[in-house]
mmCIF file of C-alpha atoms in Angstrom:
data_model
loop_
_atom_site.group_PDB
_atom_site.id
_atom_site.type_symbol
_atom_site.label_atom_id
_atom_site.label_comp_id
_atom_site.label_asym_id
_atom_site.label_seq_id
_atom_site.Cartn_x
_atom_site.Cartn_y
_atom_site.Cartn_z
ATOM 1 C CA GLY F 1 -98.483 -184.376 -74.789
ATOM 2 C CA GLN F 2 -99.087 -185.661 -71.301
ATOM 3 C CA ASN F 3 -101.708 -187.664 -69.782
ATOM 4 C CA ILE F 4 -102.133 -188.408 -65.934
ATOM 5 C CA ASP F 5 -104.777 -190.670 -64.607
ATOM 6 C CA GLN F 6 -105.476 -191.506 -61.076
ATOM 7 C CA PRO F 7 -109.038 -192.516 -59.499
ATOM 8 C CA THR F 8 -110.730 -189.645 -58.102
ATOM 9 C CA GLU F 9 -111.966 -191.243 -54.534
ATOM 10 C CA MET F 10 -110.674 -193.641 -52.457
ATOM 11 C CA THR F 11 -112.264 -195.194 -49.211
ATOM 12 C CA ALA F 12 -110.018 -197.253 -46.620
ATOM 13 C CA THR F 13 -110.250 -198.529 -43.525
ATOM 14 C CA GLU F 14 -108.127 -197.412 -40.445
ATOM 15 C CA GLY F 15 -105.225 -199.647 -39.742
ATOM 16 C CA ALA F 16 -105.915 -201.085 -43.180
ATOM 17 C CA ILE F 17 -103.722 -200.870 -46.257
ATOM 18 C CA VAL F 18 -104.213 -199.155 -49.580
ATOM 19 C CA GLN F 19 -103.031 -198.894 -53.008
ATOM 20 C CA ILE F 20 -103.405 -195.878 -55.044
ATOM 21 C CA ASN F 21 -102.863 -195.798 -58.664
ATOM 22 C CA CYS F 22 -101.650 -193.633 -61.544
ATOM 23 C CA THR F 23 -100.918 -193.935 -65.311
ATOM 24 C CA TYR F 24 -99.167 -191.842 -67.245
ATOM 25 C CA GLN F 25 -98.442 -190.894 -70.953
ATOM 26 C CA THR F 26 -95.805 -188.497 -71.123
ATOM 27 C CA SER F 27 -93.127 -188.076 -73.928
ATOM 28 C CA GLY F 28 -89.397 -187.767 -72.548
ATOM 29 C CA PHE F 29 -90.457 -188.957 -68.734
ATOM 30 C CA ASN F 30 -88.162 -188.313 -66.515
ATOM 31 C CA GLY F 31 -89.245 -189.489 -62.807
ATOM 32 C CA LEU F 32 -92.692 -189.623 -60.848
ATOM 33 C CA PHE F 33 -93.665 -187.893 -58.020
ATOM 34 C CA TRP F 34 -96.188 -188.627 -55.166
ATOM 35 C CA TYR F 35 -97.428 -185.535 -53.221
ATOM 36 C CA GLN F 36 -99.672 -185.543 -50.162
ATOM 37 C CA GLN F 37 -102.038 -182.394 -50.165
ATOM 38 C CA HIS F 38 -104.663 -181.577 -47.037
ATOM 39 C CA ALA F 39 -107.551 -179.607 -47.976
ATOM 40 C CA GLY F 40 -106.534 -175.840 -48.284
ATOM 41 C CA GLU F 41 -102.730 -176.507 -47.962
ATOM 42 C CA ALA F 42 -99.855 -177.255 -49.703
ATOM 43 C CA PRO F 43 -98.601 -180.546 -51.603
ATOM 44 C CA THR F 44 -96.049 -181.787 -49.141
ATOM 45 C CA PHE F 45 -93.564 -184.011 -50.951
ATOM 46 C CA LEU F 46 -93.733 -187.821 -50.088
ATOM 47 C CA SER F 47 -91.577 -189.852 -52.573
ATOM 48 C CA TYR F 48 -89.986 -189.726 -55.806
ATOM 49 C CA ASN F 49 -89.177 -192.620 -58.282
ATOM 50 C CA VAL F 50 -86.692 -192.382 -61.315
ATOM 51 C CA LEU F 51 -85.885 -195.949 -61.367
ATOM 52 C CA ASP F 52 -88.261 -199.346 -62.013
ATOM 53 C CA GLY F 53 -88.956 -200.766 -58.539
ATOM 54 C CA LEU F 54 -89.894 -200.227 -55.181
ATOM 55 C CA GLU F 55 -89.302 -197.233 -52.727
ATOM 56 C CA GLU F 56 -89.751 -197.723 -49.396
ATOM 57 C CA LYS F 57 -90.118 -195.100 -46.796
ATOM 58 C CA GLY F 58 -91.912 -195.945 -43.292
ATOM 59 C CA ARG F 59 -95.573 -196.220 -43.839
ATOM 60 C CA PHE F 60 -95.439 -195.324 -47.482
ATOM 61 C CA SER F 61 -93.928 -197.033 -50.413
ATOM 62 C CA SER F 62 -94.008 -196.104 -54.477
ATOM 63 C CA PHE F 63 -93.746 -198.237 -56.898
ATOM 64 C CA LEU F 64 -92.955 -197.297 -60.949
ATOM 65 C CA SER F 65 -92.785 -199.241 -64.039
ATOM 66 C CA ARG F 66 -91.588 -196.948 -66.860
ATOM 67 C CA SER F 67 -92.211 -199.856 -69.428
ATOM 68 C CA LYS F 68 -96.013 -199.760 -68.308
ATOM 69 C CA GLY F 69 -96.210 -196.199 -67.540
ATOM 70 C CA TYR F 70 -97.885 -197.090 -64.231
ATOM 71 C CA SER F 71 -97.175 -196.111 -60.816
ATOM 72 C CA TYR F 72 -98.568 -196.883 -57.001
ATOM 73 C CA LEU F 73 -98.188 -195.183 -53.819
ATOM 74 C CA LEU F 74 -99.076 -198.164 -50.857
ATOM 75 C CA LEU F 75 -99.810 -196.710 -47.533
ATOM 76 C CA LYS F 76 -100.062 -198.843 -44.750
ATOM 77 C CA GLU F 77 -101.224 -198.949 -41.196
ATOM 78 C CA LEU F 78 -103.916 -195.975 -41.943
ATOM 79 C CA GLN F 79 -104.451 -193.418 -39.841
ATOM 80 C CA MET F 80 -107.344 -191.008 -39.690
ATOM 81 C CA LYS F 81 -104.605 -188.192 -40.581
ATOM 82 C CA ASP F 82 -103.882 -189.855 -43.626
ATOM 83 C CA SER F 83 -107.344 -188.540 -44.983
ATOM 84 C CA ALA F 84 -105.934 -186.273 -47.725
ATOM 85 C CA SER F 85 -105.626 -185.720 -51.764
ATOM 86 C CA TYR F 86 -102.604 -187.699 -53.111
ATOM 87 C CA LEU F 87 -101.107 -186.312 -56.122
ATOM 88 C CA CYS F 88 -99.426 -187.964 -58.842
ATOM 89 C CA ALA F 89 -96.935 -185.669 -60.727
ATOM 90 C CA VAL F 90 -94.433 -186.423 -63.686
ATOM 91 C CA THR F 91 -91.281 -184.546 -64.755
ATOM 92 C CA ARG F 92 -89.686 -184.588 -68.411
ATOM 93 C CA ASN F 93 -86.191 -184.897 -69.191
ATOM 94 C CA SER F 94 -85.632 -181.608 -70.430
ATOM 95 C CA GLY F 95 -83.622 -179.677 -67.596
ATOM 96 C CA ASN F 96 -85.705 -177.405 -65.230
ATOM 97 C CA THR F 97 -88.678 -179.109 -66.330
ATOM 98 C CA PRO F 98 -91.953 -178.253 -64.145
ATOM 99 C CA LEU F 99 -94.135 -180.880 -62.572
ATOM 100 C CA VAL F 100 -97.153 -181.861 -64.430
ATOM 101 C CA PHE F 101 -99.907 -183.107 -61.682
ATOM 102 C CA GLY F 102 -103.027 -185.514 -62.338
ATOM 103 C CA LYS F 103 -106.371 -184.429 -60.677
ATOM 104 C CA GLY F 104 -105.385 -185.954 -57.540
ATOM 105 C CA THR F 105 -106.878 -188.805 -55.691
ATOM 106 C CA ARG F 106 -109.288 -188.071 -52.058
ATOM 107 C CA LEU F 107 -108.495 -190.722 -49.860
ATOM 108 C CA SER F 108 -111.099 -190.973 -46.966
ATOM 109 C CA VAL F 109 -109.885 -192.782 -43.882
ATOM 110 C CA ILE F 110 -112.899 -194.320 -41.824
ATOM 111 C CA ALA F 111 -112.935 -195.871 -38.466
ATOM 112 C CA GLU Y 1 -85.855 -177.485 -41.648
ATOM 113 C CA PRO Y 2 -85.996 -174.889 -44.230
ATOM 114 C CA GLU Y 3 -89.119 -174.158 -45.982
ATOM 115 C CA VAL Y 4 -90.768 -172.156 -48.631
ATOM 116 C CA THR Y 5 -92.480 -169.121 -47.352
ATOM 117 C CA GLN Y 6 -95.131 -167.141 -48.853
ATOM 118 C CA THR Y 7 -96.909 -163.741 -48.102
ATOM 119 C CA PRO Y 8 -99.638 -162.664 -48.031
ATOM 120 C CA SER Y 9 -101.775 -166.055 -46.985
ATOM 121 C CA HIS Y 10 -104.838 -164.552 -48.199
ATOM 122 C CA GLN Y 11 -105.444 -161.599 -50.690
ATOM 123 C CA VAL Y 12 -109.039 -160.003 -51.724
ATOM 124 C CA THR Y 13 -108.570 -157.556 -54.782
ATOM 125 C CA GLN Y 14 -110.889 -155.891 -57.235
ATOM 126 C CA MET Y 15 -111.104 -157.106 -60.820
ATOM 127 C CA GLY Y 16 -108.756 -154.913 -62.746
ATOM 128 C CA GLN Y 17 -106.273 -154.634 -59.777
ATOM 129 C CA GLU Y 18 -102.424 -155.452 -59.694
ATOM 130 C CA VAL Y 19 -101.419 -157.976 -57.273
ATOM 131 C CA ILE Y 20 -98.290 -158.596 -56.332
ATOM 132 C CA LEU Y 21 -97.215 -162.224 -54.732
ATOM 133 C CA ARG Y 22 -93.734 -163.019 -52.672
ATOM 134 C CA CYS Y 23 -92.463 -165.901 -52.168
ATOM 135 C CA VAL Y 24 -89.223 -166.917 -50.174
ATOM 136 C CA PRO Y 25 -87.729 -169.891 -51.740
ATOM 137 C CA ILE Y 26 -85.283 -172.238 -49.626
ATOM 138 C CA SER Y 27 -81.968 -170.265 -49.271
ATOM 139 C CA ASN Y 28 -79.656 -172.561 -51.219
ATOM 140 C CA HIS Y 29 -82.393 -173.638 -54.141
ATOM 141 C CA LEU Y 30 -81.620 -172.609 -57.596
ATOM 142 C CA TYR Y 31 -84.535 -173.252 -59.552
ATOM 143 C CA PHE Y 32 -88.024 -171.515 -58.731
ATOM 144 C CA TYR Y 33 -91.402 -172.054 -59.891
ATOM 145 C CA TRP Y 34 -95.099 -170.577 -59.679
ATOM 146 C CA TYR Y 35 -98.376 -173.207 -59.822
ATOM 147 C CA ARG Y 36 -102.008 -172.351 -59.397
ATOM 148 C CA GLN Y 37 -104.907 -174.804 -58.267
ATOM 149 C CA ILE Y 38 -108.393 -173.390 -58.912
ATOM 150 C CA LEU Y 39 -110.643 -174.556 -56.033
ATOM 151 C CA GLY Y 40 -111.342 -177.997 -56.616
ATOM 152 C CA GLN Y 41 -109.023 -178.502 -59.529
ATOM 153 C CA LYS Y 42 -105.537 -180.037 -60.256
ATOM 154 C CA VAL Y 43 -102.148 -178.034 -59.379
ATOM 155 C CA GLU Y 44 -101.304 -176.255 -62.938
ATOM 156 C CA PHE Y 45 -97.840 -175.351 -63.663
ATOM 157 C CA LEU Y 46 -97.441 -171.425 -64.401
ATOM 158 C CA VAL Y 47 -93.370 -170.489 -64.813
ATOM 159 C CA SER Y 48 -90.208 -171.688 -64.167
ATOM 160 C CA PHE Y 49 -87.363 -169.710 -63.245
ATOM 161 C CA TYR Y 50 -83.602 -170.240 -63.504
ATOM 162 C CA ASN Y 51 -80.149 -168.050 -63.341
ATOM 163 C CA ASN Y 52 -82.333 -164.834 -63.391
ATOM 164 C CA GLU Y 53 -84.566 -165.598 -66.496
ATOM 165 C CA ILE Y 54 -87.791 -167.736 -67.346
ATOM 166 C CA SER Y 55 -87.034 -171.391 -68.323
ATOM 167 C CA GLU Y 56 -90.211 -172.172 -69.181
ATOM 168 C CA LYS Y 57 -94.062 -171.028 -68.970
ATOM 169 C CA SER Y 58 -97.425 -172.384 -69.901
ATOM 170 C CA GLU Y 59 -100.257 -171.320 -71.922
ATOM 171 C CA ILE Y 60 -101.926 -169.678 -68.794
ATOM 172 C CA PHE Y 61 -98.926 -167.557 -68.216
ATOM 173 C CA ASP Y 62 -99.777 -164.651 -70.359
ATOM 174 C CA ASP Y 63 -98.958 -161.064 -70.679
ATOM 175 C CA GLN Y 64 -100.546 -160.335 -67.801
ATOM 176 C CA PHE Y 65 -97.995 -162.340 -66.010
ATOM 177 C CA SER Y 66 -94.703 -161.466 -64.704
ATOM 178 C CA VAL Y 67 -91.947 -162.761 -62.429
ATOM 179 C CA GLU Y 68 -88.922 -161.152 -60.973
ATOM 180 C CA ARG Y 69 -86.117 -161.702 -58.423
ATOM 181 C CA PRO Y 70 -85.653 -158.826 -57.019
ATOM 182 C CA ASP Y 71 -82.741 -159.466 -54.607
ATOM 183 C CA GLY Y 72 -80.939 -162.483 -53.630
ATOM 184 C CA SER Y 73 -83.886 -163.766 -51.530
ATOM 185 C CA ASN Y 74 -87.660 -163.077 -52.942
ATOM 186 C CA PHE Y 75 -89.153 -164.191 -55.554
ATOM 187 C CA THR Y 76 -92.599 -162.476 -57.054
ATOM 188 C CA LEU Y 77 -95.591 -163.067 -59.305
ATOM 189 C CA LYS Y 78 -97.286 -160.130 -60.642
ATOM 190 C CA ILE Y 79 -100.649 -160.219 -62.039
ATOM 191 C CA ARG Y 80 -100.970 -156.965 -64.124
ATOM 192 C CA SER Y 81 -104.445 -156.502 -64.334
ATOM 193 C CA THR Y 82 -106.758 -159.351 -62.553
ATOM 194 C CA LYS Y 83 -109.291 -161.159 -64.039
ATOM 195 C CA LEU Y 84 -112.243 -163.030 -61.811
ATOM 196 C CA GLU Y 85 -110.767 -166.435 -63.402
ATOM 197 C CA ASP Y 86 -107.398 -165.849 -61.689
ATOM 198 C CA SER Y 87 -109.004 -166.619 -58.095
ATOM 199 C CA ALA Y 88 -107.122 -169.541 -56.919
ATOM 200 C CA MET Y 89 -104.724 -170.596 -54.870
ATOM 201 C CA TYR Y 90 -101.095 -169.756 -55.979
ATOM 202 C CA PHE Y 91 -97.771 -171.963 -54.471
ATOM 203 C CA CYS Y 92 -94.388 -171.035 -55.117
ATOM 204 C CA ALA Y 93 -91.917 -174.003 -55.190
ATOM 205 C CA SER Y 94 -87.942 -174.125 -55.350
ATOM 206 C CA ARG Y 95 -85.798 -177.077 -55.920
ATOM 207 C CA GLY Y 96 -81.812 -177.466 -55.192
ATOM 208 C CA TRP Y 97 -79.546 -178.844 -57.257
ATOM 209 C CA THR Y 98 -78.469 -182.534 -56.248
ATOM 210 C CA GLY Y 99 -77.681 -184.406 -59.339
ATOM 211 C CA TRP Y 100 -80.746 -186.018 -60.524
ATOM 212 C CA ASP Y 101 -83.135 -185.463 -57.613
ATOM 213 C CA GLU Y 102 -85.638 -182.880 -58.985
ATOM 214 C CA THR Y 103 -87.671 -182.988 -55.620
ATOM 215 C CA GLN Y 104 -89.791 -179.257 -55.366
ATOM 216 C CA TYR Y 105 -90.672 -178.299 -52.135
ATOM 217 C CA PHE Y 106 -94.074 -176.127 -51.710
ATOM 218 C CA GLY Y 107 -94.769 -173.130 -49.801
ATOM 219 C CA PRO Y 108 -98.192 -172.442 -48.124
ATOM 220 C CA GLY Y 109 -99.809 -171.050 -50.838
ATOM 221 C CA THR Y 110 -101.701 -167.595 -50.988
ATOM 222 C CA ARG Y 111 -105.171 -167.654 -51.475
ATOM 223 C CA LEU Y 112 -106.254 -164.876 -54.270
ATOM 224 C CA LEU Y 113 -109.831 -164.000 -54.383
ATOM 225 C CA VAL Y 114 -110.670 -161.313 -56.959
ATOM 226 C CA LEU Y 115 -113.849 -159.931 -56.770
#
């Protein structure tokens, strides 16, 4: 089975740093994705972690610990346009594997 | 930059009618997917497709659903007899083959409303 948990909502201030956590229990885990989704739009790819450690990409970084079943997405220098849902998704180690999504974390950036 | 496209952007249909949702994946991609998202809920996997056949399907993808790649570019999802609970946003996604990178790129979606 698969279980993915992330907070439902978070609020942060413009210019600040926010960390969105995701824990997962997935048999045959392969890798973890973070997607951003604005209301009414498609998920857009942010990051992909398959090895332990931190991947940095501009204002966004993502961390993975395979042994702990844990990931986080770190957003720095928050901007109003970062207000969106952030979706944690995992893949299994089985060929053409689909993404299994968590429920998403709705982030509100306030002035 | 190449992107996945979907048509139509919106579709309204009567319960029991057939609908076909169309997708054009990124041109050199090999793996194709359909997902759906009911309003306010999480994105759910429906079906994956590779080498002209279904690789995997979820419990949602019952006999009312079918997929086809009728030519070298289009990838379609057909719902034979729509139900009210099929109302959702339907996303097509595709990925290429670059070793370990499994990144899937999503189309803008088709919003389906069944009345």
